[in-house]
CSV table of N, CA and C in Angstrom, one decimal:
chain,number,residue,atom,x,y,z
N,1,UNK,N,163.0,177.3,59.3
N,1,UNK,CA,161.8,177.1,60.2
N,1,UNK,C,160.7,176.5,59.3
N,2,UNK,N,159.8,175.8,60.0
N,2,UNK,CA,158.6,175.0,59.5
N,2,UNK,C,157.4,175.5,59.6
N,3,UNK,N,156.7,175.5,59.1
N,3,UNK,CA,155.1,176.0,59.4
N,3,UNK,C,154.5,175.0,60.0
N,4,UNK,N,153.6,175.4,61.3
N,4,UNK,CA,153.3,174.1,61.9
N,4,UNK,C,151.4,174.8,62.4
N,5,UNK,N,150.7,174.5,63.0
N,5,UNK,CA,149.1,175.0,63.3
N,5,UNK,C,149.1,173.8,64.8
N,6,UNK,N,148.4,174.9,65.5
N,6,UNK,CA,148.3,173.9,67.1
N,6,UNK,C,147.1,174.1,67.2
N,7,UNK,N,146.4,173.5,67.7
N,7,UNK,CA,144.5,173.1,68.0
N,7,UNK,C,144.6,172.7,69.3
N,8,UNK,N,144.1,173.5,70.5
N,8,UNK,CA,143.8,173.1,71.8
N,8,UNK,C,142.5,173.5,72.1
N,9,UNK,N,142.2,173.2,73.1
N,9,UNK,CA,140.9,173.6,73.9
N,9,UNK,C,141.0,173.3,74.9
N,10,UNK,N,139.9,174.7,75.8
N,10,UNK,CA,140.8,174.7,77.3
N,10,UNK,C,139.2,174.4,78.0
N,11,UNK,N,138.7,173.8,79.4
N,11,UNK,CA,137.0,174.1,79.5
N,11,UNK,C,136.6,175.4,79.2
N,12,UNK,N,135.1,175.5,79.4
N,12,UNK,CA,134.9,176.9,78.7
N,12,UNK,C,134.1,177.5,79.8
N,13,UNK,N,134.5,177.1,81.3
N,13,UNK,CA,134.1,177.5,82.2
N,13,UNK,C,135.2,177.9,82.9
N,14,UNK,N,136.6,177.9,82.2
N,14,UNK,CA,137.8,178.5,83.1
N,14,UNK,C,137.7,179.9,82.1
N,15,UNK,N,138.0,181.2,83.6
N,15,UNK,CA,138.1,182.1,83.3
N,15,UNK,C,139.0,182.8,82.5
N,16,UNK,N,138.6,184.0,81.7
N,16,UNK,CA,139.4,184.8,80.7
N,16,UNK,C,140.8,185.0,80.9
N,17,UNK,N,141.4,185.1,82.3
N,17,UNK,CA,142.2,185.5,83.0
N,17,UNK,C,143.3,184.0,83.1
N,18,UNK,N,142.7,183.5,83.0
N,18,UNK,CA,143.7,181.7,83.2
N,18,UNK,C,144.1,181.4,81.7
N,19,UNK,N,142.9,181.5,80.7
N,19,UNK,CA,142.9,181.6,79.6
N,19,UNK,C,144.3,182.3,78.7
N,20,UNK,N,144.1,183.5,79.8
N,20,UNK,CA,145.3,184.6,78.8
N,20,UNK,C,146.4,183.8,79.5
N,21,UNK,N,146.9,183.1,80.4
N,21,UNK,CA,148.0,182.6,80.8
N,21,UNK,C,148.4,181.5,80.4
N,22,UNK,N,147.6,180.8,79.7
N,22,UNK,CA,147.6,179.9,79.0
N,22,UNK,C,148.6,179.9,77.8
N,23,UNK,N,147.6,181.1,76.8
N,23,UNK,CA,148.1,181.4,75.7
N,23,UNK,C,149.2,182.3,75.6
N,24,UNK,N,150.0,183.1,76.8
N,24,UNK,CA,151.0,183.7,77.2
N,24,UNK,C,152.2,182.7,77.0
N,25,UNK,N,151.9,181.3,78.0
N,25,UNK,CA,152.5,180.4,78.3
N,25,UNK,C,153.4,179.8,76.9
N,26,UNK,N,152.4,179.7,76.4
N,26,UNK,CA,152.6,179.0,74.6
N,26,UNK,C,152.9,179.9,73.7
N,27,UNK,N,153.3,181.1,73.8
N,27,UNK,CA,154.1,182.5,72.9
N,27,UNK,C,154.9,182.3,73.5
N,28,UNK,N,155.0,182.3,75.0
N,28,UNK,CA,156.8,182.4,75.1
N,28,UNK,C,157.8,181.4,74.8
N,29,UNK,N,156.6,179.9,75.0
N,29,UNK,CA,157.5,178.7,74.5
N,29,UNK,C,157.7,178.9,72.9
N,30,UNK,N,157.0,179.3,72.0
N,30,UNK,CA,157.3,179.2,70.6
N,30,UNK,C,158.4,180.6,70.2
N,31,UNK,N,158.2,182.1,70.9
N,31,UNK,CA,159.2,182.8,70.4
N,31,UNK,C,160.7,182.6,71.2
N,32,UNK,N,160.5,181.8,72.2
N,32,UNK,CA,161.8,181.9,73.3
N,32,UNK,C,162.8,180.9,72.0
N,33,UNK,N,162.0,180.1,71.4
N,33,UNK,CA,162.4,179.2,70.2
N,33,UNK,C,162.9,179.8,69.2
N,34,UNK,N,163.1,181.2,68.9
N,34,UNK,CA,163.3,182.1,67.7
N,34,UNK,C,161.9,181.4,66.8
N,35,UNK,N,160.4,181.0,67.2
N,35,UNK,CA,159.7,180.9,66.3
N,35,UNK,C,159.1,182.2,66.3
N,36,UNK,N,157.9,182.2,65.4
N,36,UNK,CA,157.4,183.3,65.0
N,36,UNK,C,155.4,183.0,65.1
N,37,UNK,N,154.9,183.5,65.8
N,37,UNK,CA,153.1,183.1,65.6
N,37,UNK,C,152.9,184.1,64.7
N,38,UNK,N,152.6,183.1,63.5
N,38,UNK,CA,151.4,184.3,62.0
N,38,UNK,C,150.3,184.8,62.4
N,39,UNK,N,149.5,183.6,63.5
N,39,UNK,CA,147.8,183.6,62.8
N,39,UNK,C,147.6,183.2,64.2
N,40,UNK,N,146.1,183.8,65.1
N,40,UNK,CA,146.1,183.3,66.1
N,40,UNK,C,144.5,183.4,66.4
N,41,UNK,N,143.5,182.5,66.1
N,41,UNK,CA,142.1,182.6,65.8
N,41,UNK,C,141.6,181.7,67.2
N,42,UNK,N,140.3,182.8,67.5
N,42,UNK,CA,139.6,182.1,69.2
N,42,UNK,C,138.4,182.1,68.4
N,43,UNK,N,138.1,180.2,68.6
N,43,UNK,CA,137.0,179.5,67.6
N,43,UNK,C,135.6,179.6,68.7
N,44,UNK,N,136.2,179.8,69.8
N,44,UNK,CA,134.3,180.1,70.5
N,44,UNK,C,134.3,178.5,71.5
N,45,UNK,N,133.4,178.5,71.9
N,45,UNK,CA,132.9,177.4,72.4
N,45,UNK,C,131.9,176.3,71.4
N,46,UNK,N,132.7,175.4,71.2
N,46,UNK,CA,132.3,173.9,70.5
N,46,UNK,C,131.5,172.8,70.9
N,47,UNK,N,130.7,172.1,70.4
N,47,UNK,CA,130.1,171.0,71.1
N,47,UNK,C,131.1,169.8,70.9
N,48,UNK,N,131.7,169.6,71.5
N,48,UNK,CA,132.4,167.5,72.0
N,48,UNK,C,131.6,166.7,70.5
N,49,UNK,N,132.4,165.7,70.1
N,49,UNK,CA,131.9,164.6,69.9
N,49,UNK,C,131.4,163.7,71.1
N,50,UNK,N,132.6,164.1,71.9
N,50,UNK,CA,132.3,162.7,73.0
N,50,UNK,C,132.7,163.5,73.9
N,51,UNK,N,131.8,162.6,75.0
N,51,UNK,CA,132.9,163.2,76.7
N,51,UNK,C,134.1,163.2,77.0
N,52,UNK,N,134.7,164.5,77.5
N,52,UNK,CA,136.1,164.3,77.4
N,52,UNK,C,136.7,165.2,79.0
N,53,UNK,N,137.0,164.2,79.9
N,53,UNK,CA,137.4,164.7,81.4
N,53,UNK,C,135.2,165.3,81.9
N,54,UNK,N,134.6,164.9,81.7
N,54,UNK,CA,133.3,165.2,82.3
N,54,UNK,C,133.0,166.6,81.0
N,55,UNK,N,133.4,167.0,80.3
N,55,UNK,CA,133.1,168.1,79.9
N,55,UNK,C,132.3,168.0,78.5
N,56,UNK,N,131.4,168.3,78.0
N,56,UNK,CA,130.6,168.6,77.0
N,56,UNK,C,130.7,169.0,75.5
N,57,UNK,N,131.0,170.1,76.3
N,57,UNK,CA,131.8,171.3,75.5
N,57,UNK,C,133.4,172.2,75.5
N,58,UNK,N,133.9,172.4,74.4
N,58,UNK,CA,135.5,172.8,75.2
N,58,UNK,C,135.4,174.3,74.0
N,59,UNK,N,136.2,175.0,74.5
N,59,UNK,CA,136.7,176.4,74.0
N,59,UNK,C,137.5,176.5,73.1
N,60,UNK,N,137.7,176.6,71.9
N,60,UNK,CA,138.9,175.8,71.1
N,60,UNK,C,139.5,177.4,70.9
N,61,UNK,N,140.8,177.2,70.5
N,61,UNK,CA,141.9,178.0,69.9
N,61,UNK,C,143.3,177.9,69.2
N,62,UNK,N,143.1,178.1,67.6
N,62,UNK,CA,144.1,177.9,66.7
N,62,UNK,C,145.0,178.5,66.8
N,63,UNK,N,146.0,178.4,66.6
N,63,UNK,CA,147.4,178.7,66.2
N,63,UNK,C,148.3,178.6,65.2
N,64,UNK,N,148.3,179.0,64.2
N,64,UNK,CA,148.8,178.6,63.3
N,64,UNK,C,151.1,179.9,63.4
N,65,UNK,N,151.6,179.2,63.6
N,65,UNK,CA,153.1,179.9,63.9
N,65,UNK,C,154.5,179.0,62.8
N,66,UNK,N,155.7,179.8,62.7
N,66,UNK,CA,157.0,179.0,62.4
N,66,UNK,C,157.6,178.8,63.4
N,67,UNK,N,158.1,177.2,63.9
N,67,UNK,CA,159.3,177.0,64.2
N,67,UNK,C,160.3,176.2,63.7
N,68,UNK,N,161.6,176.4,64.5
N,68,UNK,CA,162.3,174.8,64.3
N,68,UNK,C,161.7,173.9,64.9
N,69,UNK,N,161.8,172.3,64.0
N,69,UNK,CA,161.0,171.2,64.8
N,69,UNK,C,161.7,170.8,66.2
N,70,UNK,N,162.9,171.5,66.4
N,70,UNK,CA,163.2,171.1,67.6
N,70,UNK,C,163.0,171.3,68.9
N,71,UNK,N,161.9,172.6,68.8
N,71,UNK,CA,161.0,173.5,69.6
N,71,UNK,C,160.0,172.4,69.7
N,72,UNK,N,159.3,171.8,68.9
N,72,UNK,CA,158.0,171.2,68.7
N,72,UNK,C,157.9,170.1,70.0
N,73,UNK,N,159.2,169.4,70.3
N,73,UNK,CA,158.9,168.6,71.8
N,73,UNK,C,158.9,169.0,72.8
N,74,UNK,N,159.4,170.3,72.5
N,74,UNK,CA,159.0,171.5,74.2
N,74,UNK,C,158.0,172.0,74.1
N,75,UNK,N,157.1,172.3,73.3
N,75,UNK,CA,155.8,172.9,72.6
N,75,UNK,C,155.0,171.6,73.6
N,76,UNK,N,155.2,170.7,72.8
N,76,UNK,CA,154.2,169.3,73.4
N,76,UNK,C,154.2,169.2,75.0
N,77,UNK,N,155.4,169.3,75.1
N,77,UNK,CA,155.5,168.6,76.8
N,77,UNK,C,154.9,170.0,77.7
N,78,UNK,N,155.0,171.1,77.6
N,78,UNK,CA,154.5,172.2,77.8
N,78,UNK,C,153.0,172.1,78.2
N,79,UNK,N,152.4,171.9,76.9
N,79,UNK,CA,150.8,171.5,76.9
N,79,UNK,C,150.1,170.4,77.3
N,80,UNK,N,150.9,169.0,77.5
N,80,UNK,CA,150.8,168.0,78.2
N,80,UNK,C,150.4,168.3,79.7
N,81,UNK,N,151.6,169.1,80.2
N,81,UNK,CA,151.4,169.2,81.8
N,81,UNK,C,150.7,170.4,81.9
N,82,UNK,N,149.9,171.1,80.6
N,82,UNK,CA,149.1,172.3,81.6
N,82,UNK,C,147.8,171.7,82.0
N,83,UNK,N,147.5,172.0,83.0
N,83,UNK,CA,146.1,171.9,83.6
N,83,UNK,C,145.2,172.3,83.1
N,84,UNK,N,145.4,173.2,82.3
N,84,UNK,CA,143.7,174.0,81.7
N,84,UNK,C,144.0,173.4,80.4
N,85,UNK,N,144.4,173.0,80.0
N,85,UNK,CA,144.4,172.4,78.6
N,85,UNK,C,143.9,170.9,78.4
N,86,UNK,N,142.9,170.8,77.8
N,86,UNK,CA,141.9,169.2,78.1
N,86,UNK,C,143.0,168.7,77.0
N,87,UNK,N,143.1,168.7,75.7
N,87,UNK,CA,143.9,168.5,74.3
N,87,UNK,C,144.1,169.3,73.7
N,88,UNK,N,144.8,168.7,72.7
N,88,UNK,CA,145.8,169.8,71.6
N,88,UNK,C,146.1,168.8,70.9
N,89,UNK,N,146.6,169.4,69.6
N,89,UNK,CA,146.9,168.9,68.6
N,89,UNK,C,147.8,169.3,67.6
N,90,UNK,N,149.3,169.2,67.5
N,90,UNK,CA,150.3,169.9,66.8
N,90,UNK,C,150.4,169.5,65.5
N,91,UNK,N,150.2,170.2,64.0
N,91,UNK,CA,150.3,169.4,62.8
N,91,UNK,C,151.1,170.3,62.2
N,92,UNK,N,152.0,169.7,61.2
N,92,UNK,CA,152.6,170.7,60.3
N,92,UNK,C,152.5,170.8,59.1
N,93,UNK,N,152.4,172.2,58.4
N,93,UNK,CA,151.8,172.2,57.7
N,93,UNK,C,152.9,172.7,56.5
N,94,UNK,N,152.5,171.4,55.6
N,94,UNK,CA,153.4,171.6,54.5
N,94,UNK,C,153.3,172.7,53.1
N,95,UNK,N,152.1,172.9,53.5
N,95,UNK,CA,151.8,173.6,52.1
N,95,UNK,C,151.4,175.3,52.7
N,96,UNK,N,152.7,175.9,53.8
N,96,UNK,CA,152.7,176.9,54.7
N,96,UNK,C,154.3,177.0,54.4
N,97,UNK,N,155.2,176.5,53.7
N,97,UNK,CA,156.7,176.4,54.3
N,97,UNK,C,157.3,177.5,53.5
């Protein structure tokens, strides 16, 4: 397994409650994977560089977990089609392995 860190942000005017189903959604895709989440940090509400879907501001939350990379294109396509997720960003991190 690989050490990898996910960066998404969801608006910060969707509720706590959508929120947790979000990040439910993305544990089960990564342990249904036999991966493992280490590290799991809620960075608050951020100011945008730019406008991004009308929004300002977005809610960020890290992830840092192990999988196999072969999980990593179900991980993506996952987060692509959720609705409350504006972006993300999957990197892997070599100096974690």
């Amino acid at each position: 397994m690989k050490a990898y860190e996910l960066l998404f942000f969801v608006a910060p005017t969707l509720e706590e409650e959508a929120r947790a189903k979000v990040m439910g959604r993305i544990e089960n895709v990564i342990t249904e994977g036999d991966g493992k989440i280490d590290n799991h940090e809620d960075w608050g509400k951020r100011k945008l560089a730019y406008e991004i879907n009308g929004l300002t501001e977005g809610d960020y939350i890290l992830i840092d977990f192990h999988a196999d990379p072969d999980n990593i294109a179900e991980l993506d396509r996952i987060l692509r089609i959720s609705d409350s997720v504006e972006r993300h960003m999957i990197v892997r991190r070599t100096d974690r392995d």
